[in-house]
PDB file of C-alpha atoms in Angstrom:
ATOM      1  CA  UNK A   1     -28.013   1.536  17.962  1.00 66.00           C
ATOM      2  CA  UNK A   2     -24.419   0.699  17.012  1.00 72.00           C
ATOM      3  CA  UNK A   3     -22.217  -0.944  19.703  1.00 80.00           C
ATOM      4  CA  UNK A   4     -19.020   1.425  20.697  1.00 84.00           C
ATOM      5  CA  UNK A   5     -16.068  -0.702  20.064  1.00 86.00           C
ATOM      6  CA  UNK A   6     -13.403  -0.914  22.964  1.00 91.00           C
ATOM      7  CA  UNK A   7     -10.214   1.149  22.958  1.00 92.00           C
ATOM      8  CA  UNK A   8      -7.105  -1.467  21.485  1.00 93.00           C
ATOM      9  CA  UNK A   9      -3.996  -0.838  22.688  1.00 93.00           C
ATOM     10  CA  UNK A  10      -0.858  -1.591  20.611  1.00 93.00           C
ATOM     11  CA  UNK A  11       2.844  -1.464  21.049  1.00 94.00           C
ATOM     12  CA  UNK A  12       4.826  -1.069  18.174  1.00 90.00           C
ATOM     13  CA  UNK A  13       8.407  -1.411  18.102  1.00 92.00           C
ATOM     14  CA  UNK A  14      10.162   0.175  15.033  1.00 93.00           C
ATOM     15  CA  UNK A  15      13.411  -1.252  13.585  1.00 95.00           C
ATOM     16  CA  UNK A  16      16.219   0.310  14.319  1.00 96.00           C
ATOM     17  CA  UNK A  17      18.800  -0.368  11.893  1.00 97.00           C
ATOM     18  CA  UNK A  18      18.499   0.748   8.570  1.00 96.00           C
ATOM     19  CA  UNK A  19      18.517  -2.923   7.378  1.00 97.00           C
ATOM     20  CA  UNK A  20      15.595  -3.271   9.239  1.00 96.00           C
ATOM     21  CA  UNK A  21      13.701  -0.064   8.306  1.00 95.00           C
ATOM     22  CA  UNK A  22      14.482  -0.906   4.029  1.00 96.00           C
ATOM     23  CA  UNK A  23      12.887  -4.626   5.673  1.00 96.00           C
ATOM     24  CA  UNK A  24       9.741  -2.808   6.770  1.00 95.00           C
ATOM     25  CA  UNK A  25       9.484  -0.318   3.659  1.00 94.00           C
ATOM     26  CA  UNK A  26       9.697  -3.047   1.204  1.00 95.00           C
ATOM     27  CA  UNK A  27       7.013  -5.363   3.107  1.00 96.00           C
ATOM     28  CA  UNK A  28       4.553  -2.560   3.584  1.00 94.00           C
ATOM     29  CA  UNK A  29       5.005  -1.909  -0.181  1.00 91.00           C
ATOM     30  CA  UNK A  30       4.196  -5.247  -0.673  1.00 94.00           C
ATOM     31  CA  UNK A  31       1.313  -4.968   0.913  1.00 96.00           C
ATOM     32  CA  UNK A  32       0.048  -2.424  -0.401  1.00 92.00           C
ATOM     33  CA  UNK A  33       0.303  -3.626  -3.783  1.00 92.00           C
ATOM     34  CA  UNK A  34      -1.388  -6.458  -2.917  1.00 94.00           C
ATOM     35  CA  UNK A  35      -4.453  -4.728  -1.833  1.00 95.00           C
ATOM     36  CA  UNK A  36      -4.406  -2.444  -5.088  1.00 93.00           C
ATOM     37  CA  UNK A  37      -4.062  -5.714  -6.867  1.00 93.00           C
ATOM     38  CA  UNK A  38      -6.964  -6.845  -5.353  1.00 95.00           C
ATOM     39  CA  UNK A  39      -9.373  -4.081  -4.704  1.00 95.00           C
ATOM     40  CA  UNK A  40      -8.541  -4.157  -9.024  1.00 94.00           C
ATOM     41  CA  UNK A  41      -9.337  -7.697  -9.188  1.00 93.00           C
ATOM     42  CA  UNK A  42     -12.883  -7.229  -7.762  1.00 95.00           C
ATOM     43  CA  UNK A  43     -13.849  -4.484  -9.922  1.00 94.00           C
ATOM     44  CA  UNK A  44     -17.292  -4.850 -11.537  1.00 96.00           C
ATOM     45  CA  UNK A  45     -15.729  -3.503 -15.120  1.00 95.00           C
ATOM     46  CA  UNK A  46     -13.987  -5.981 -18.272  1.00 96.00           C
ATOM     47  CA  UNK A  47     -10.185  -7.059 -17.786  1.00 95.00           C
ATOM     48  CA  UNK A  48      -9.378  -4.647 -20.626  1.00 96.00           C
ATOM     49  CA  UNK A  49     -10.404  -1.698 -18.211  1.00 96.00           C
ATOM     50  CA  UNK A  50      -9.061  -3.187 -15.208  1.00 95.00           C
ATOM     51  CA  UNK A  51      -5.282  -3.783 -16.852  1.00 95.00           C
ATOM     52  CA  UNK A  52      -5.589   0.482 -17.569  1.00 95.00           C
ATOM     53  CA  UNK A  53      -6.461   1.034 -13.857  1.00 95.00           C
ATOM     54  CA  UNK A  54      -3.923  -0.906 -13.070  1.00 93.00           C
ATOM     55  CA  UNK A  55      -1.189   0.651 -15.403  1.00 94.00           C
ATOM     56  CA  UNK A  56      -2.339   4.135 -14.708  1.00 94.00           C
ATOM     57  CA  UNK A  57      -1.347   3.325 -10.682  1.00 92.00           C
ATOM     58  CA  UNK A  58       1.867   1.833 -11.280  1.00 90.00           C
ATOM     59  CA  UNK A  59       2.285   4.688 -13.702  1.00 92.00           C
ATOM     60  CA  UNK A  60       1.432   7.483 -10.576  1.00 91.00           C
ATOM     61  CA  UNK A  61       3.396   5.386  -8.285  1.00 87.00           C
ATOM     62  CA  UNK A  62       6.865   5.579 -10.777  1.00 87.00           C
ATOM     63  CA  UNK A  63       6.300   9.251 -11.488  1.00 86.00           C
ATOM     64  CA  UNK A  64       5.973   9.987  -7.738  1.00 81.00           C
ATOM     65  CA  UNK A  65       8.999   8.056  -7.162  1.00 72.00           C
ATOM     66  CA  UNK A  66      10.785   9.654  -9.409  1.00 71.00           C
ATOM     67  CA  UNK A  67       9.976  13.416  -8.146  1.00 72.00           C
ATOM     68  CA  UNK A  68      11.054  11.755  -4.324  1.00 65.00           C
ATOM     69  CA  UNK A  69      14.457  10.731  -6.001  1.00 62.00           C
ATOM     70  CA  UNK A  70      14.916  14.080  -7.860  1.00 67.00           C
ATOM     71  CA  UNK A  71      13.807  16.395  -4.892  1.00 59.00           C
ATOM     72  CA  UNK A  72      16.184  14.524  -2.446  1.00 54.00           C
TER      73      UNK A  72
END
């Protein structure tokens, strides 16, 4: 029988400015990319295949962008 984990509690306090929000934005993109990066890197497929995963995300990511910018 799997053990119910207890209920965490967290306080989160958002920047403010819009210094600090651009801050945020840019290190959560980071991080993401870092874990596509490496969820990639781990693949079981050849480097060849992994460099098209890779290129088709950053690929989806630009075009996305690019509809944001447009539609804003």
């Amino acid at each position: 029988m799997a053990r119910k984990s207890a209920e965490i509690h967290v306080i989160v306090h958002y920047p403010k400015t819009e210094a600090g929000k651009k801050e945020l934005a840019e290190r959560v993109a980071g991080i993401h990319a870092e874990t596509v990066s490496q969820y990639i890197k781990h693949l079981d497929c050849p480097t060849a295949q992994k460099e098209l995963l890779l290129d088709a995300v950053i690929e989806t990511v630009t075009n996305q962008e690019n509809t944001v910018l447009c539609t804003s």
